[in-house]
mmCIF file of C-alpha atoms in Angstrom:
data_model
loop_
_atom_site.group_PDB
_atom_site.id
_atom_site.type_symbol
_atom_site.label_atom_id
_atom_site.label_comp_id
_atom_site.label_asym_id
_atom_site.label_seq_id
_atom_site.Cartn_x
_atom_site.Cartn_y
_atom_site.Cartn_z
ATOM 1 C CA UNK J 1 57.219 21.571 31.893
ATOM 2 C CA UNK J 2 56.224 25.174 30.531
ATOM 3 C CA UNK J 3 56.596 28.065 32.985
ATOM 4 C CA UNK J 4 53.693 30.059 33.932
ATOM 5 C CA UNK J 5 53.900 33.750 33.009
ATOM 6 C CA UNK J 6 53.066 35.993 35.691
ATOM 7 C CA UNK J 7 50.687 38.986 34.430
ATOM 8 C CA UNK J 8 49.685 42.090 36.107
ATOM 9 C CA UNK J 9 46.344 43.856 36.110
ATOM 10 C CA UNK J 10 45.715 47.271 34.408
ATOM 11 C CA UNK J 11 44.195 49.533 36.827
ATOM 12 C CA UNK J 12 42.211 52.714 35.812
ATOM 13 C CA UNK J 13 43.126 55.578 38.417
ATOM 14 C CA UNK J 14 40.558 58.485 38.885
ATOM 15 C CA UNK J 15 42.044 61.825 37.498
ATOM 16 C CA UNK J 16 41.233 63.508 40.776
ATOM 17 C CA UNK J 17 43.359 60.713 42.472
ATOM 18 C CA UNK J 18 46.168 61.727 40.326
ATOM 19 C CA UNK J 19 45.643 65.551 40.530
ATOM 20 C CA UNK J 20 43.623 66.753 43.375
ATOM 21 C CA UNK J 21 43.141 70.408 41.829
ATOM 22 C CA UNK J 22 42.773 71.099 38.287
ATOM 23 C CA UNK J 23 44.455 74.598 38.300
ATOM 24 C CA UNK J 24 47.316 73.616 40.253
ATOM 25 C CA UNK J 25 48.022 70.029 39.361
ATOM 26 C CA UNK J 26 46.548 69.041 35.883
ATOM 27 C CA UNK J 27 46.692 72.244 33.755
ATOM 28 C CA UNK J 28 50.504 72.544 34.770
ATOM 29 C CA UNK J 29 51.118 69.045 33.993
ATOM 30 C CA UNK J 30 49.239 69.267 30.728
ATOM 31 C CA UNK J 31 50.979 72.619 29.695
ATOM 32 C CA UNK J 32 54.178 71.038 29.674
ATOM 33 C CA UNK J 33 55.892 70.580 26.183
ATOM 34 C CA UNK J 34 56.007 66.922 26.140
ATOM 35 C CA UNK J 35 52.512 66.326 27.557
ATOM 36 C CA UNK J 36 50.996 68.795 24.863
ATOM 37 C CA UNK J 37 52.837 66.800 22.402
ATOM 38 C CA UNK J 38 50.876 63.617 23.655
ATOM 39 C CA UNK J 39 47.587 65.590 22.932
ATOM 40 C CA UNK J 40 48.662 66.964 19.787
ATOM 41 C CA UNK J 41 49.547 63.248 18.323
ATOM 42 C CA UNK J 42 45.997 62.179 19.606
ATOM 43 C CA UNK J 43 44.112 65.001 18.087
ATOM 44 C CA UNK J 44 46.118 65.404 14.794
ATOM 45 C CA UNK J 45 47.701 68.768 15.318
ATOM 46 C CA UNK J 46 51.285 69.388 15.038
ATOM 47 C CA UNK J 47 52.627 72.462 16.363
ATOM 48 C CA UNK J 48 51.181 72.951 20.023
ATOM 49 C CA UNK J 49 52.884 75.573 22.136
ATOM 50 C CA UNK J 50 51.590 76.661 25.291
ATOM 51 C CA UNK J 51 51.406 80.379 25.716
ATOM 52 C CA UNK J 52 49.787 80.870 29.318
ATOM 53 C CA UNK J 53 48.058 79.006 31.796
ATOM 54 C CA UNK J 54 45.153 80.305 33.889
ATOM 55 C CA UNK J 55 44.813 83.257 31.353
ATOM 56 C CA UNK J 56 42.383 85.816 32.246
ATOM 57 C CA UNK J 57 39.502 86.325 29.973
ATOM 58 C CA UNK J 58 37.307 89.255 31.228
ATOM 59 C CA UNK J 59 36.572 88.061 34.736
ATOM 60 C CA UNK J 60 37.491 84.429 34.061
ATOM 61 C CA UNK J 61 40.426 82.102 33.929
ATOM 62 C CA UNK J 62 41.060 80.066 30.797
ATOM 63 C CA UNK J 63 42.935 76.852 31.548
ATOM 64 C CA UNK J 64 45.490 77.053 28.660
ATOM 65 C CA UNK J 65 46.007 79.201 25.916
ATOM 66 C CA UNK J 66 48.256 77.758 23.195
ATOM 67 C CA UNK J 67 48.996 78.085 19.692
ATOM 68 C CA UNK J 68 48.714 75.466 16.650
ATOM 69 C CA UNK J 69 51.268 76.611 14.043
ATOM 70 C CA UNK J 70 50.460 80.251 14.787
ATOM 71 C CA UNK J 71 46.770 80.134 15.354
ATOM 72 C CA UNK J 72 45.579 80.593 18.990
ATOM 73 C CA UNK J 73 43.871 77.661 20.589
ATOM 74 C CA UNK J 74 42.358 76.992 23.931
ATOM 75 C CA UNK J 75 42.099 74.187 26.486
ATOM 76 C CA UNK J 76 39.316 73.815 28.867
ATOM 77 C CA UNK J 77 40.068 71.065 31.499
ATOM 78 C CA UNK J 78 37.578 69.262 33.597
ATOM 79 C CA UNK J 79 38.981 66.335 36.004
ATOM 80 C CA UNK J 80 35.249 64.859 36.113
ATOM 81 C CA UNK J 81 32.392 63.939 33.572
ATOM 82 C CA UNK J 82 31.476 66.674 31.317
ATOM 83 C CA UNK J 83 28.734 69.081 32.240
ATOM 84 C CA UNK J 84 26.857 71.959 30.742
ATOM 85 C CA UNK J 85 28.572 74.811 32.372
ATOM 86 C CA UNK J 86 32.054 73.735 31.005
ATOM 87 C CA UNK J 87 30.366 73.431 27.492
ATOM 88 C CA UNK J 88 29.853 76.925 27.584
ATOM 89 C CA UNK J 89 32.940 78.316 29.312
ATOM 90 C CA UNK J 90 35.263 77.284 26.071
ATOM 91 C CA UNK J 91 32.840 79.089 23.744
ATOM 92 C CA UNK J 92 33.255 82.239 25.881
ATOM 93 C CA UNK J 93 36.983 81.753 26.223
ATOM 94 C CA UNK J 94 37.479 81.087 22.426
ATOM 95 C CA UNK J 95 35.526 84.465 21.395
ATOM 96 C CA UNK J 96 37.481 86.305 23.882
ATOM 97 C CA UNK J 97 41.132 85.459 22.633
ATOM 98 C CA UNK J 98 40.003 84.702 18.785
ATOM 99 C CA UNK J 99 40.626 80.975 18.949
ATOM 100 C CA UNK J 100 40.675 78.823 15.969
ATOM 101 C CA UNK J 101 40.814 75.457 17.945
ATOM 102 C CA UNK J 102 38.607 74.481 20.900
ATOM 103 C CA UNK J 103 39.870 71.583 23.101
ATOM 104 C CA UNK J 104 37.628 70.492 25.967
ATOM 105 C CA UNK J 105 39.340 67.743 27.831
ATOM 106 C CA UNK J 106 37.466 65.499 30.753
ATOM 107 C CA UNK J 107 37.732 62.273 32.219
ATOM 108 C CA UNK J 108 34.733 61.154 30.560
ATOM 109 C CA UNK J 109 32.134 62.870 27.874
ATOM 110 C CA UNK J 110 28.356 62.893 28.225
ATOM 111 C CA UNK J 111 26.717 61.805 24.826
ATOM 112 C CA UNK J 112 24.918 65.115 24.784
ATOM 113 C CA UNK J 113 28.103 66.923 24.922
ATOM 114 C CA UNK J 114 29.805 64.850 22.198
ATOM 115 C CA UNK J 115 26.646 65.753 20.075
ATOM 116 C CA UNK J 116 27.146 69.350 20.937
ATOM 117 C CA UNK J 117 30.726 69.447 19.708
ATOM 118 C CA UNK J 118 29.647 67.530 16.582
ATOM 119 C CA UNK J 119 27.023 70.036 15.611
ATOM 120 C CA UNK J 120 29.613 72.967 16.253
ATOM 121 C CA UNK J 121 31.958 71.354 13.804
ATOM 122 C CA UNK J 122 29.286 70.745 10.981
ATOM 123 C CA UNK J 123 27.811 73.956 11.340
ATOM 124 C CA UNK J 124 30.934 76.335 11.722
ATOM 125 C CA UNK J 125 33.287 77.665 9.275
ATOM 126 C CA UNK J 126 36.222 75.422 7.874
ATOM 127 C CA UNK J 127 39.023 77.260 10.256
ATOM 128 C CA UNK J 128 37.206 76.576 13.473
ATOM 129 C CA UNK J 129 37.565 73.169 15.076
ATOM 130 C CA UNK J 130 36.066 71.741 18.325
ATOM 131 C CA UNK J 131 37.698 68.870 20.205
ATOM 132 C CA UNK J 132 36.398 66.508 22.980
ATOM 133 C CA UNK J 133 39.162 64.630 24.539
ATOM 134 C CA UNK J 134 39.032 61.959 27.307
ATOM 135 C CA UNK J 135 42.108 61.694 29.520
ATOM 136 C CA UNK J 136 42.522 58.487 31.819
ATOM 137 C CA UNK J 137 45.291 57.632 33.776
ATOM 138 C CA UNK J 138 46.317 53.792 34.115
ATOM 139 C CA UNK J 139 48.694 52.025 36.173
ATOM 140 C CA UNK J 140 50.007 48.253 36.299
ATOM 141 C CA UNK J 141 51.045 47.344 39.917
ATOM 142 C CA UNK J 142 53.355 50.020 41.648
ATOM 143 C CA UNK J 143 54.381 51.555 38.173
ATOM 144 C CA UNK J 144 54.111 55.259 37.451
ATOM 145 C CA UNK J 145 50.726 56.531 36.162
ATOM 146 C CA UNK J 146 50.255 56.423 32.296
ATOM 147 C CA UNK J 147 48.064 58.523 30.424
ATOM 148 C CA UNK J 148 45.799 57.486 27.749
ATOM 149 C CA UNK J 149 44.313 60.219 25.493
ATOM 150 C CA UNK J 150 40.999 59.394 23.444
ATOM 151 C CA UNK J 151 39.355 61.618 20.909
ATOM 152 C CA UNK J 152 35.544 61.585 21.172
ATOM 153 C CA UNK J 153 34.723 64.560 18.917
ATOM 154 C CA UNK J 154 36.842 66.353 16.085
ATOM 155 C CA UNK J 155 36.225 68.244 13.249
ATOM 156 C CA UNK J 156 35.964 66.359 10.020
ATOM 157 C CA UNK J 157 38.114 69.051 7.814
ATOM 158 C CA UNK J 158 37.062 67.127 4.461
ATOM 159 C CA UNK J 159 33.513 67.509 5.075
ATOM 160 C CA UNK J 160 33.780 71.112 6.141
ATOM 161 C CA UNK J 161 35.823 72.088 3.136
ATOM 162 C CA UNK J 162 33.261 70.658 0.759
ATOM 163 C CA UNK J 163 30.606 72.453 2.521
ATOM 164 C CA UNK J 164 32.621 75.832 2.405
ATOM 165 C CA UNK J 165 33.238 75.286 -1.492
ATOM 166 C CA UNK J 166 29.507 74.680 -1.825
ATOM 167 C CA UNK J 167 28.611 78.085 -0.332
#
């Protein structure tokens, strides 16, 4: 007689349950080298290095300023579903620090915001890139939380390069 295998259920844990506060919880976690590497692998960048967290840009605080192979880049975090306010914030931060990459992280993305990021990627120069990244936390039983990083928008460098050459 075959033995019955015991399987556990994979359970999604809301980001706000894992981290109560974005600036004091999620941002420091993401800025750790090993977690930036998880992000780098997901979005196809290689040399991410945190420069500062909660970095002042004018009167506002940029979540994470980092470098990508020498270029300045930024991360704007959101522990909930995307909203219009968070769409504008990374644009202001990017212009304030001269960033070449903008990474907007949220638990989930509204389709309008994915479309906005795709529009920016299609209508900006080849050296600029906008990424939309969903971060989820999962658990099996009493196991530690495990992140799942999914990319919902990213630049299409091949198309951008072709457009730049055609100009």
